[in-house]
């Protein structure tokens, strides 16, 4: 016997009995609600879940046409079949045009079984199609919400609102509370304020039992989804407080779905869906809940990892700041002491080998100082923009000074530093930042192109001053041209080439702070070419 919910609009009890008997003879077991008036019909249609309406053509005070009109007015997608003692062809055509699915005489009730079978199947297919479209729409909107931000807990309230009332009458998210070893209600969608208040009160007064044999706590513990089509048919343990079952009964709970939110190390929480009154949930709703829970769990896991990564970066930056400040003082003292020793050794004409070693020590301490200042700059950039102190100077002269400073390092690497002819190129920039950026480019070229010449060209292109540093070293893979400008970014292993991976990062940030840019490109034949562009002041451009 196939069950279905039937709304029978019939004022004759004998005819109603004949209809019911014919349906049972055809293999159906209808749950029937009979109405005789328009008021009764409106009240019955206020409830959802009807599968079919069977209607007499004419009743006291109204007809089947008015029943069809009410169905359209209330937006009910329920097929209607008209039964009549006598029905003209013209009346049948009018009814079919108004939306009736079939019309036939009561003395031909043998047609009723096949007609009901056809309408129930068409309704099932149509509703499944609509339901699938709603599910796709809900999942698409959920994905938009989940990817809009990594601050996910604020999004959970919006997610539960998506499901009510289109899928369920209420929806909730419970997250695993590690401190209390239980579940914490973090989002609840229930349009009825009284029921919402009751649900919150019940949750606070009767926390979920971790060892429960059903419900959200059971799903969290076992990771097994739960579908309860009718909670009234599930035996419940006898509660210690009778107020709990009374509260649940007052809510009118009918059907429940609980699904776990999957995480890397187990369930992160539970998504709950529920219906009230006569509305029920089924396996299609369970599948929708599982997919939504999967996407939500993935988003929550990503949010957690994002928070952990952000905290790790904060701790790293804090360490770098403290370490750089702590290193600054002893390095300054060491540099001063070495400088004094170098001056005295020159004045007293000490052994040339001793002087050479002191000079190498001074260069290494200066290099350490540069690295420390780089760490401080990175810490400053982590909390805001790079500060500038602009002044007017000749860019070519500054480049020449930097090249002079790197002559010893280049000579030890077997590199010849070459600068294009100087013509004078004045502008207003932060001298220290530009010096630092040019030094990073030259140091980078010497490091990766030992034994080969390094060419530095300074010129003007439109409204920008351009510095290009070309080496003929190991080259630059095309897929690394952006990575090397990232903080601590490297194109090769740090075991083969030293450094912290900060020089090019600070170069680009210094260029951007001036309103310019910095980029790299593989050389035409070998090596690489790095370009730094800085905007010229207005009068120079003119």
Short mmCIF file of C-alpha atoms in Angstrom, two decimals:
data_model
loop_
_atom_site.label_atom_id
_atom_site.label_comp_id
_atom_site.label_asym_id
_atom_site.label_seq_id
_atom_site.Cartn_x
_atom_site.Cartn_y
_atom_site.Cartn_z
CA UNK A 1 0.00 0.00 0.00
CA UNK A 2 1.38 3.41 -1.04
CA UNK A 3 0.77 6.15 1.54
CA UNK A 4 0.09 9.76 0.58
CA UNK A 5 -1.60 12.82 2.08
CA UNK A 6 -4.98 13.58 0.51
CA UNK A 7 -7.06 16.73 0.90
CA UNK A 8 -10.65 15.78 -0.01
CA UNK A 9 -13.05 18.66 -0.76
CA UNK A 10 -16.40 16.87 -0.54
CA UNK A 11 -19.65 17.57 1.30
CA UNK A 12 -21.15 14.10 0.76
CA UNK A 13 -19.92 11.54 3.32
CA UNK A 14 -21.04 8.58 1.14
CA UNK A 15 -19.13 9.88 -1.90
CA UNK A 16 -16.07 10.47 0.34
CA UNK A 17 -16.26 6.84 1.52
CA UNK A 18 -16.52 5.59 -2.10
CA UNK A 19 -13.41 7.63 -3.06
CA UNK A 20 -11.43 6.25 -0.13
CA UNK A 21 -12.49 2.68 -0.90
CA UNK A 22 -11.53 3.05 -4.57
CA UNK A 23 -8.07 4.38 -3.63
CA UNK A 24 -7.50 1.47 -1.26
CA UNK A 25 -8.64 -0.91 -3.98
CA UNK A 26 -6.01 0.67 -6.28
CA UNK A 27 -3.23 0.04 -3.72
CA UNK A 28 -3.10 3.37 -1.86
CA UNK A 29 -3.34 4.17 1.83
CA UNK A 30 -4.28 7.84 1.94
CA UNK A 31 -4.12 9.99 5.05
CA UNK A 32 -7.28 11.95 4.33
CA UNK A 33 -8.44 15.35 5.55
CA UNK A 34 -11.97 16.19 4.38
CA UNK A 35 -13.28 19.78 4.19
CA UNK A 36 -16.69 21.09 3.11
CA UNK A 37 -16.25 24.89 3.18
CA UNK A 38 -13.88 27.50 1.78
CA UNK A 39 -12.84 28.46 5.30
CA UNK A 40 -11.99 24.86 6.10
CA UNK A 41 -10.09 24.59 2.80
CA UNK A 42 -8.00 27.68 3.56
CA UNK A 43 -7.17 26.34 7.00
CA UNK A 44 -6.12 22.97 5.57
CA UNK A 45 -3.96 24.60 2.86
CA UNK A 46 -2.16 26.61 5.54
CA UNK A 47 -0.48 23.31 6.40
CA UNK A 48 2.22 22.00 4.08
CA UNK A 49 2.72 18.50 2.79
CA UNK A 50 -0.39 17.74 0.72
CA UNK A 51 0.25 15.35 -2.16
CA UNK A 52 -3.14 15.57 -3.92
CA UNK A 53 -6.47 17.43 -3.83
CA UNK A 54 -9.66 15.64 -4.89
CA UNK A 55 -12.57 18.02 -5.28
CA UNK A 56 -16.25 17.76 -6.09
CA UNK A 57 -17.20 20.08 -8.96
CA UNK A 58 -19.93 21.89 -7.07
CA UNK A 59 -20.37 22.33 -3.32
CA UNK A 60 -22.71 24.55 -1.28
CA UNK A 61 -21.52 28.15 -1.83
CA UNK A 62 -18.48 27.47 -4.07
CA UNK A 63 -17.14 25.35 -6.93
CA UNK A 64 -13.93 23.64 -8.04
CA UNK A 65 -12.92 26.84 -9.88
CA UNK A 66 -12.71 28.69 -6.57
CA UNK A 67 -10.64 25.85 -5.08
CA UNK A 68 -8.19 26.21 -7.97
CA UNK A 69 -8.07 29.96 -7.44
CA UNK A 70 -7.24 29.49 -3.77
CA UNK A 71 -4.43 27.04 -4.62
CA UNK A 72 -2.90 29.62 -6.97
CA UNK A 73 -3.40 32.42 -4.44
CA UNK A 74 -1.58 30.52 -1.70
CA UNK A 75 1.14 29.27 -4.07
CA UNK A 76 0.51 25.58 -3.34
CA UNK A 77 2.11 23.15 -5.80
CA UNK A 78 -0.52 20.44 -5.34
CA UNK A 79 -2.28 18.68 -8.26
CA UNK A 80 -6.11 18.83 -8.26
CA UNK A 81 -8.49 16.24 -9.76
CA UNK A 82 -12.16 17.18 -10.14
CA UNK A 83 -14.91 14.62 -9.57
CA UNK A 84 -18.50 15.31 -10.55
CA UNK A 85 -21.88 13.58 -10.84
CA UNK A 86 -22.39 15.28 -14.18
CA UNK A 87 -19.88 17.49 -15.98
CA UNK A 88 -20.27 18.98 -19.46
CA UNK A 89 -17.40 19.04 -21.94
CA UNK A 90 -17.35 22.85 -21.80
CA UNK A 91 -17.05 22.80 -17.99
CA UNK A 92 -14.24 20.24 -18.18
CA UNK A 93 -12.31 22.42 -20.66
CA UNK A 94 -12.73 25.45 -18.39
CA UNK A 95 -11.44 23.51 -15.40
CA UNK A 96 -8.42 22.17 -17.29
CA UNK A 97 -7.54 25.67 -18.48
CA UNK A 98 -7.78 26.91 -14.89
CA UNK A 99 -5.23 24.31 -13.75
CA UNK A 100 -7.08 21.08 -12.95
CA UNK A 101 -5.02 18.00 -13.71
CA UNK A 102 -7.98 15.76 -14.61
CA UNK A 103 -11.80 15.71 -14.60
CA UNK A 104 -14.18 12.75 -14.68
CA UNK A 105 -17.55 11.56 -13.45
CA UNK A 106 -18.03 9.90 -10.09
CA UNK A 107 -19.61 6.93 -11.80
CA UNK A 108 -16.27 6.21 -13.45
CA UNK A 109 -14.12 6.01 -10.31
CA UNK A 110 -12.11 3.15 -11.82
CA UNK A 111 -10.13 5.90 -13.55
CA UNK A 112 -9.15 7.32 -10.18
CA UNK A 113 -6.29 4.89 -9.38
CA UNK A 114 -4.33 5.43 -12.65
CA UNK A 115 -4.96 9.20 -12.46
CA UNK A 116 -3.64 9.37 -8.88
CA UNK A 117 -0.59 7.26 -9.85
CA UNK A 118 0.20 9.61 -12.74
CA UNK A 119 -0.17 12.79 -10.66
CA UNK A 120 1.81 11.52 -7.70
CA UNK A 121 4.69 10.50 -9.97
CA UNK A 122 4.68 13.79 -11.90
CA UNK A 123 4.53 15.73 -8.63
CA UNK A 124 7.42 13.69 -7.23
CA UNK A 125 9.61 14.37 -10.28
CA UNK A 126 8.67 18.04 -10.35
CA UNK A 127 9.33 18.54 -6.65
CA UNK A 128 12.64 16.70 -6.85
CA UNK A 129 13.69 18.97 -9.71
CA UNK A 130 12.72 22.08 -7.74
CA UNK A 131 14.35 20.67 -4.62
CA UNK A 132 17.59 19.97 -6.47
CA UNK A 133 17.62 23.51 -7.81
CA UNK A 134 17.06 24.89 -4.29
CA UNK A 135 19.87 22.68 -2.95
CA UNK A 136 22.27 23.90 -5.66
CA UNK A 137 21.33 27.49 -4.92
CA UNK A 138 21.83 27.01 -1.17
CA UNK A 139 25.23 25.34 -1.64
CA UNK A 140 26.38 28.04 -4.07
CA UNK A 141 25.36 30.77 -1.64
CA UNK A 142 26.98 28.89 1.24
CA UNK A 143 30.24 28.67 -0.70
CA UNK A 144 30.13 32.44 -1.31
CA UNK A 145 29.68 33.08 2.41
CA UNK A 146 32.39 30.63 3.42
CA UNK A 147 34.98 32.01 0.99
CA UNK A 148 34.17 35.66 1.64
CA UNK A 149 36.31 35.74 4.77
CA UNK A 150 38.53 33.54 6.90
CA UNK A 151 36.81 34.90 10.01
CA UNK A 152 34.34 32.03 9.83
CA UNK A 153 32.39 31.92 13.07
CA UNK A 154 30.61 35.16 12.18
CA UNK A 155 29.45 33.46 8.95
CA UNK A 156 27.81 30.50 10.68
CA UNK A 157 24.78 32.56 11.66
CA UNK A 158 24.27 33.52 8.00
CA UNK A 159 24.60 29.88 6.94
CA UNK A 160 21.84 28.60 9.22
CA UNK A 161 19.56 31.37 7.95
CA UNK A 162 19.97 29.96 4.41
CA UNK A 163 18.28 26.71 5.41
CA UNK A 164 15.20 28.20 7.07
CA UNK A 165 12.45 27.85 5.94
CA UNK A 166 13.41 26.44 2.53
CA UNK A 167 14.85 23.18 3.87
CA UNK A 168 13.93 23.07 7.55
CA UNK A 169 11.94 24.99 10.18
CA UNK A 170 15.03 25.52 12.33
CA UNK A 171 18.76 25.04 11.95
CA UNK A 172 21.73 25.25 14.32
CA UNK A 173 25.51 24.95 14.47
CA UNK A 174 27.19 23.38 17.49
CA UNK A 175 30.99 23.66 17.77
CA UNK A 176 33.22 21.42 19.84
CA UNK A 177 34.06 23.17 23.11
CA UNK A 178 37.46 21.76 24.11
CA UNK A 179 37.44 23.45 27.52
CA UNK A 180 34.16 21.83 28.56
CA UNK A 181 34.52 18.65 26.47
CA UNK A 182 31.10 19.20 24.93
CA UNK A 183 29.17 21.17 22.34
CA UNK A 184 28.52 24.89 22.32
CA UNK A 185 25.56 26.37 20.45
CA UNK A 186 27.04 29.14 18.26
CA UNK A 187 24.27 29.81 15.70
CA UNK A 188 20.51 29.21 15.64
CA UNK A 189 17.91 30.06 13.00
CA UNK A 190 14.29 29.93 14.18
CA UNK A 191 11.88 32.58 12.84
CA UNK A 192 9.47 32.20 15.76
CA UNK A 193 10.94 34.30 18.60
CA UNK A 194 9.10 32.33 21.31
CA UNK A 195 10.40 28.99 20.02
CA UNK A 196 13.90 30.47 19.63
CA UNK A 197 13.87 31.64 23.24
CA UNK A 198 12.60 28.24 24.38
CA UNK A 199 15.34 26.43 22.42
CA UNK A 200 18.06 28.63 23.92
CA UNK A 201 16.64 28.14 27.40
CA UNK A 202 16.53 24.35 27.01
CA UNK A 203 20.13 24.29 25.73
CA UNK A 204 21.39 26.35 28.67
CA UNK A 205 19.38 24.47 31.29
CA UNK A 206 19.95 20.97 29.90
CA UNK A 207 23.45 20.73 28.33
CA UNK A 208 23.90 17.94 25.79
CA UNK A 209 24.94 14.69 27.45
CA UNK A 210 28.33 13.62 25.96
CA UNK A 211 27.46 9.90 26.20
CA UNK A 212 23.97 10.24 24.68
CA UNK A 213 22.83 7.50 22.30
CA UNK A 214 21.44 10.03 19.83
CA UNK A 215 21.47 13.71 18.95
CA UNK A 216 24.33 16.17 18.33
CA UNK A 217 26.56 14.81 21.13
CA UNK A 218 26.28 11.28 19.73
CA UNK A 219 27.10 12.51 16.21
CA UNK A 220 30.13 14.46 17.49
CA UNK A 221 31.41 11.45 19.44
CA UNK A 222 30.93 8.86 16.69
CA UNK A 223 31.21 10.97 13.53
CA UNK A 224 28.07 9.21 12.24
CA UNK A 225 25.31 11.33 10.62
CA UNK A 226 21.82 10.91 12.04
CA UNK A 227 18.39 11.08 10.40
CA UNK A 228 15.28 10.85 12.59
CA UNK A 229 12.21 11.12 10.31
CA UNK A 230 9.85 11.27 13.31
CA UNK A 231 11.19 11.98 16.80
CA UNK A 232 7.88 10.83 18.29
CA UNK A 233 8.69 7.25 17.27
CA UNK A 234 12.17 7.23 18.85
CA UNK A 235 12.29 6.04 22.47
CA UNK A 236 13.87 8.60 24.77
CA UNK A 237 15.61 7.86 28.08
CA UNK A 238 13.70 8.94 31.16
CA UNK A 239 15.04 12.42 32.04
CA UNK A 240 15.90 13.51 35.56
CA UNK A 241 13.89 16.70 35.04
CA UNK A 242 10.41 16.43 33.52
CA UNK A 243 10.69 20.02 32.26
CA UNK A 244 12.93 18.88 29.41
CA UNK A 245 10.45 16.61 27.55
CA UNK A 246 7.69 19.18 28.19
CA UNK A 247 9.86 21.85 26.55
CA UNK A 248 10.65 19.64 23.56
CA UNK A 249 6.96 18.82 23.16
CA UNK A 250 6.10 22.51 23.39
CA UNK A 251 8.48 23.24 20.52
CA UNK A 252 6.55 20.76 18.36
CA UNK A 253 9.67 18.98 17.11
CA UNK A 254 8.91 16.42 14.40
CA UNK A 255 11.96 15.50 12.30
CA UNK A 256 15.74 15.95 12.84
CA UNK A 257 18.98 15.65 10.88
CA UNK A 258 22.38 15.87 12.65
CA UNK A 259 25.63 15.73 10.64
CA UNK A 260 29.25 16.16 11.81
CA UNK A 261 31.49 19.00 10.58
CA UNK A 262 34.59 17.07 9.43
CA UNK A 263 38.02 18.32 10.50
CA UNK A 264 41.60 17.15 10.17
CA UNK A 265 41.67 15.59 13.63
CA UNK A 266 38.00 14.63 14.01
CA UNK A 267 34.63 16.36 14.05
CA UNK A 268 34.75 20.12 14.65
CA UNK A 269 31.07 20.32 15.52
CA UNK A 270 27.57 19.41 14.34
CA UNK A 271 25.03 20.89 11.95
CA UNK A 272 21.44 20.27 13.05
CA UNK A 273 18.27 20.63 10.98
CA UNK A 274 14.76 20.19 12.31
CA UNK A 275 11.11 20.47 11.33
CA UNK A 276 7.96 21.21 13.31
CA UNK A 277 4.39 20.02 12.93
CA UNK A 278 3.74 17.71 9.98
CA UNK A 279 6.78 18.60 7.88
CA UNK A 280 9.47 15.86 7.79
CA UNK A 281 13.06 15.46 6.61
CA UNK A 282 14.38 12.61 4.46
CA UNK A 283 17.60 11.23 2.98
CA UNK A 284 17.80 14.02 0.41
CA UNK A 285 17.88 16.53 3.28
CA UNK A 286 20.51 14.38 4.98
CA UNK A 287 22.67 14.49 1.83
CA UNK A 288 22.31 18.28 1.60
CA UNK A 289 23.25 18.63 5.26
CA UNK A 290 26.32 16.42 4.78
CA UNK A 291 27.56 18.45 1.81
CA UNK A 292 27.00 21.75 3.60
CA UNK A 293 28.73 20.36 6.70
CA UNK A 294 31.67 19.20 4.57
CA UNK A 295 32.14 22.67 3.08
CA UNK A 296 31.68 24.35 6.45
CA UNK A 297 34.16 22.00 8.13
CA UNK A 298 36.75 22.68 5.42
CA UNK A 299 36.26 26.44 5.82
CA UNK A 300 36.53 26.23 9.62
CA UNK A 301 39.69 24.13 9.31
CA UNK A 302 41.19 26.69 6.90
CA UNK A 303 40.22 29.49 9.27
CA UNK A 304 41.93 27.70 12.16
CA UNK A 305 45.09 27.14 10.10
CA UNK A 306 45.00 30.79 9.01
CA UNK A 307 44.81 31.94 12.62
CA UNK A 308 47.69 29.64 13.58
CA UNK A 309 49.78 30.92 10.66
CA UNK A 310 48.99 34.54 11.52
CA UNK A 311 49.96 33.95 15.13
CA UNK A 312 53.19 32.27 14.03
CA UNK A 313 54.02 35.24 11.79
CA UNK A 314 53.27 37.63 14.65
CA UNK A 315 55.59 35.71 16.97
CA UNK A 316 58.28 35.57 14.29
CA UNK A 317 58.07 39.33 13.66
CA UNK A 318 58.15 39.99 17.38
CA UNK A 319 61.23 37.80 17.72
CA UNK A 320 62.93 39.52 14.76
CA UNK A 321 62.28 42.94 16.26
CA UNK A 322 63.65 41.97 19.66
CA UNK A 323 66.62 40.11 18.17
CA UNK A 324 67.51 42.99 15.84
CA UNK A 325 67.39 45.53 18.67
CA UNK A 326 69.48 43.27 20.92
CA UNK A 327 72.08 42.74 18.18
CA UNK A 328 72.31 46.39 17.26
CA UNK A 329 74.15 47.54 20.42
CA UNK A 330 76.98 44.96 20.48
CA UNK A 331 77.48 45.33 16.72
CA UNK A 332 77.83 49.09 17.05
CA UNK A 333 80.37 48.64 19.84
CA UNK A 334 82.28 46.02 17.85
CA UNK A 335 82.33 48.22 14.75
CA UNK A 336 83.70 51.16 16.74
CA UNK A 337 86.36 48.99 18.38
CA UNK A 338 87.48 47.52 15.06
CA UNK A 339 87.53 50.97 13.50
CA UNK A 340 89.77 52.25 16.29
CA UNK A 341 92.12 49.27 15.93
CA UNK A 342 92.26 49.80 12.17
CA UNK A 343 93.20 53.49 12.61
CA UNK A 344 95.92 52.65 15.15
CA UNK A 345 97.33 49.86 13.00
CA UNK A 346 97.63 52.24 10.06
CA UNK A 347 99.25 54.92 12.26
CA UNK A 348 101.80 52.48 13.72
CA UNK A 349 102.47 50.72 10.39
CA UNK A 350 101.59 47.27 11.68
CA UNK A 351 101.96 44.11 9.63
CA UNK A 352 99.92 44.29 6.38
CA UNK A 353 98.34 40.89 7.08
CA UNK A 354 96.95 42.21 10.39
CA UNK A 355 95.57 45.30 8.64
CA UNK A 356 93.95 43.14 5.92
CA UNK A 357 92.28 40.96 8.52
CA UNK A 358 90.99 44.00 10.40
CA UNK A 359 89.58 45.39 7.17
CA UNK A 360 87.82 42.09 6.43
CA UNK A 361 86.44 42.07 9.98
CA UNK A 362 85.09 45.62 9.54
CA UNK A 363 83.40 44.61 6.29
CA UNK A 364 81.78 41.57 7.91
CA UNK A 365 80.56 43.62 10.87
CA UNK A 366 79.16 46.19 8.44
CA UNK A 367 77.41 43.35 6.60
CA UNK A 368 75.95 42.08 9.84
CA UNK A 369 74.74 45.58 10.58
CA UNK A 370 73.02 45.71 7.19
CA UNK A 371 71.27 42.41 7.91
CA UNK A 372 70.12 43.67 11.31
CA UNK A 373 68.78 46.88 9.79
CA UNK A 374 66.98 44.75 7.22
CA UNK A 375 65.30 42.77 9.99
CA UNK A 376 64.20 46.01 11.64
CA UNK A 377 62.79 47.26 8.33
CA UNK A 378 60.82 44.03 7.90
CA UNK A 379 59.40 44.41 11.40
CA UNK A 380 58.43 47.99 10.59
CA UNK A 381 56.73 46.91 7.36
CA UNK A 382 54.75 44.26 9.25
CA UNK A 383 53.08 46.99 11.31
CA UNK A 384 52.66 49.63 8.60
CA UNK A 385 54.14 51.38 5.59
CA UNK A 386 57.83 52.12 5.13
CA UNK A 387 58.57 55.62 6.40
CA UNK A 388 60.50 57.98 4.07
CA UNK A 389 62.72 61.02 4.71
CA UNK A 390 63.10 62.56 1.22
CA UNK A 391 66.00 64.80 0.24
CA UNK A 392 67.41 66.05 -3.04
CA UNK A 393 70.53 64.30 -4.38
CA UNK A 394 72.26 63.02 -7.52
CA UNK A 395 71.20 59.42 -8.10
CA UNK A 396 74.24 58.57 -10.23
CA UNK A 397 76.53 59.85 -7.50
CA UNK A 398 74.77 57.66 -4.92
CA UNK A 399 75.11 54.60 -7.19
CA UNK A 400 78.82 55.33 -7.57
CA UNK A 401 79.19 55.49 -3.79
CA UNK A 402 77.44 52.14 -3.38
CA UNK A 403 79.65 50.58 -6.06
CA UNK A 404 82.73 51.89 -4.30
CA UNK A 405 81.52 50.36 -1.06
CA UNK A 406 81.10 46.96 -2.73
CA UNK A 407 84.44 46.98 -4.59
CA UNK A 408 86.21 44.83 -2.01
CA UNK A 409 83.39 42.27 -1.89
CA UNK A 410 83.22 42.17 -5.70
CA UNK A 411 86.98 41.75 -5.98
CA UNK A 412 86.94 38.79 -3.61
CA UNK A 413 84.21 37.21 -5.78
CA UNK A 414 86.16 37.92 -8.98
CA UNK A 415 83.53 40.38 -10.25
CA UNK A 416 84.20 43.63 -12.09
CA UNK A 417 81.67 46.38 -11.28
CA UNK A 418 80.89 48.59 -14.27
CA UNK A 419 78.79 51.80 -14.20
CA UNK A 420 77.41 53.61 -17.22
CA UNK A 421 78.87 57.10 -17.96
CA UNK A 422 77.72 59.68 -15.40
CA UNK A 423 75.74 62.67 -16.61
CA UNK A 424 73.99 63.69 -13.41
CA UNK A 425 70.41 62.68 -12.53
CA UNK A 426 68.90 64.67 -9.67
CA UNK A 427 65.71 63.92 -7.80
CA UNK A 428 64.08 63.90 -4.38
CA UNK A 429 64.01 60.54 -2.67
CA UNK A 430 64.88 58.95 0.66
CA UNK A 431 68.65 58.61 0.33
CA UNK A 432 68.99 55.81 2.89
CA UNK A 433 66.23 53.70 1.32
CA UNK A 434 67.54 54.14 -2.23
CA UNK A 435 71.08 53.36 -1.03
CA UNK A 436 69.76 50.23 0.64
CA UNK A 437 67.82 49.16 -2.49
CA UNK A 438 70.77 49.70 -4.87
CA UNK A 439 73.10 47.91 -2.45
CA UNK A 440 70.75 44.91 -2.34
CA UNK A 441 70.70 44.68 -6.16
CA UNK A 442 74.50 44.89 -6.44
CA UNK A 443 75.07 42.45 -3.58
CA UNK A 444 72.61 40.05 -5.20
CA UNK A 445 74.42 40.30 -8.58
CA UNK A 446 77.84 39.69 -7.00
CA UNK A 447 76.53 36.74 -4.98
CA UNK A 448 74.94 34.92 -7.93
CA UNK A 449 77.45 35.90 -10.65
CA UNK A 450 80.93 35.28 -9.22
CA UNK A 451 83.78 35.62 -11.66
CA UNK A 452 81.63 37.59 -14.12
CA UNK A 453 81.22 41.36 -14.66
CA UNK A 454 78.25 43.21 -13.15
CA UNK A 455 76.93 46.14 -15.18
CA UNK A 456 74.99 49.02 -13.59
CA UNK A 457 73.16 51.46 -15.83
CA UNK A 458 71.47 54.65 -14.56
CA UNK A 459 69.17 56.63 -16.86
CA UNK A 460 65.82 58.30 -17.35
CA UNK A 461 62.71 56.77 -18.96
CA UNK A 462 59.76 59.14 -19.22
CA UNK A 463 58.99 60.51 -15.78
CA UNK A 464 61.11 57.91 -13.97
CA UNK A 465 64.74 57.43 -13.04
CA UNK A 466 65.77 53.86 -13.85
CA UNK A 467 68.58 51.78 -12.36
CA UNK A 468 69.36 48.46 -14.05
CA UNK A 469 71.75 45.89 -12.61
CA UNK A 470 72.79 43.10 -14.96
CA UNK A 471 74.74 40.00 -13.96
CA UNK A 472 75.85 36.94 -15.94
CA UNK A 473 75.48 34.41 -13.18
CA UNK A 474 73.32 31.33 -12.62
CA UNK A 475 70.25 32.93 -14.18
CA UNK A 476 66.68 33.29 -13.00
CA UNK A 477 63.86 30.79 -13.76
CA UNK A 478 60.82 32.50 -15.26
CA UNK A 479 58.55 31.04 -12.57
CA UNK A 480 60.64 32.64 -9.79
CA UNK A 481 60.65 36.28 -10.96
CA UNK A 482 57.93 37.21 -8.45
CA UNK A 483 58.78 34.82 -5.64
CA UNK A 484 62.24 36.34 -5.10
CA UNK A 485 60.61 39.66 -4.15
CA UNK A 486 58.56 38.05 -1.37
CA UNK A 487 59.56 38.32 2.25
CA UNK A 488 62.17 35.60 2.92
CA UNK A 489 61.62 34.48 -0.68
CA UNK A 490 64.39 32.58 -2.46
CA UNK A 491 64.86 31.03 -5.91
CA UNK A 492 67.70 28.76 -4.71
CA UNK A 493 68.60 26.90 -1.53
CA UNK A 494 69.94 28.93 1.38
CA UNK A 495 72.55 26.18 1.92
CA UNK A 496 74.25 27.12 -1.35
CA UNK A 497 73.83 30.89 -1.12
CA UNK A 498 73.67 32.81 2.14
CA UNK A 499 71.40 35.68 3.15
CA UNK A 500 67.97 36.02 4.70
CA UNK A 501 65.98 36.59 1.52
CA UNK A 502 65.11 40.17 2.56
CA UNK A 503 67.13 42.37 0.21
CA UNK A 504 64.88 42.18 -2.84
CA UNK A 505 61.75 42.33 -0.69
CA UNK A 506 62.95 45.61 0.87
CA UNK A 507 64.01 46.89 -2.56
CA UNK A 508 60.52 46.48 -3.95
CA UNK A 509 58.86 47.94 -0.86
CA UNK A 510 61.20 50.95 -0.97
CA UNK A 511 60.38 51.46 -4.66
CA UNK A 512 56.63 51.21 -4.02
CA UNK A 513 56.86 53.59 -1.07
CA UNK A 514 58.33 56.18 -3.47
CA UNK A 515 55.60 55.49 -6.04
CA UNK A 516 57.89 53.44 -8.27
CA UNK A 517 58.44 49.76 -8.85
CA UNK A 518 61.08 47.03 -8.98
CA UNK A 519 61.16 43.89 -11.06
CA UNK A 520 63.42 41.16 -12.42
CA UNK A 521 63.71 39.31 -15.69
CA UNK A 522 65.98 36.56 -17.02
CA UNK A 523 68.90 37.86 -19.06
CA UNK A 524 68.74 37.64 -22.86
CA UNK A 525 71.45 34.95 -22.88
CA UNK A 526 72.48 34.26 -19.28
CA UNK A 527 72.22 35.74 -15.81
CA UNK A 528 69.46 38.14 -14.83
CA UNK A 529 68.54 41.82 -15.03
CA UNK A 530 67.02 43.74 -12.10
CA UNK A 531 65.34 47.10 -12.58
CA UNK A 532 64.51 49.79 -10.02
CA UNK A 533 62.33 52.72 -11.13
CA UNK A 534 61.82 55.85 -9.04
CA UNK A 535 59.56 58.78 -10.01
CA UNK A 536 61.33 62.03 -10.87
CA UNK A 537 60.18 65.27 -9.33
CA UNK A 538 57.90 67.41 -11.51
CA UNK A 539 60.40 70.12 -12.45
CA UNK A 540 62.97 67.53 -13.53
CA UNK A 541 60.42 65.81 -15.80
CA UNK A 542 59.55 69.15 -17.39
#
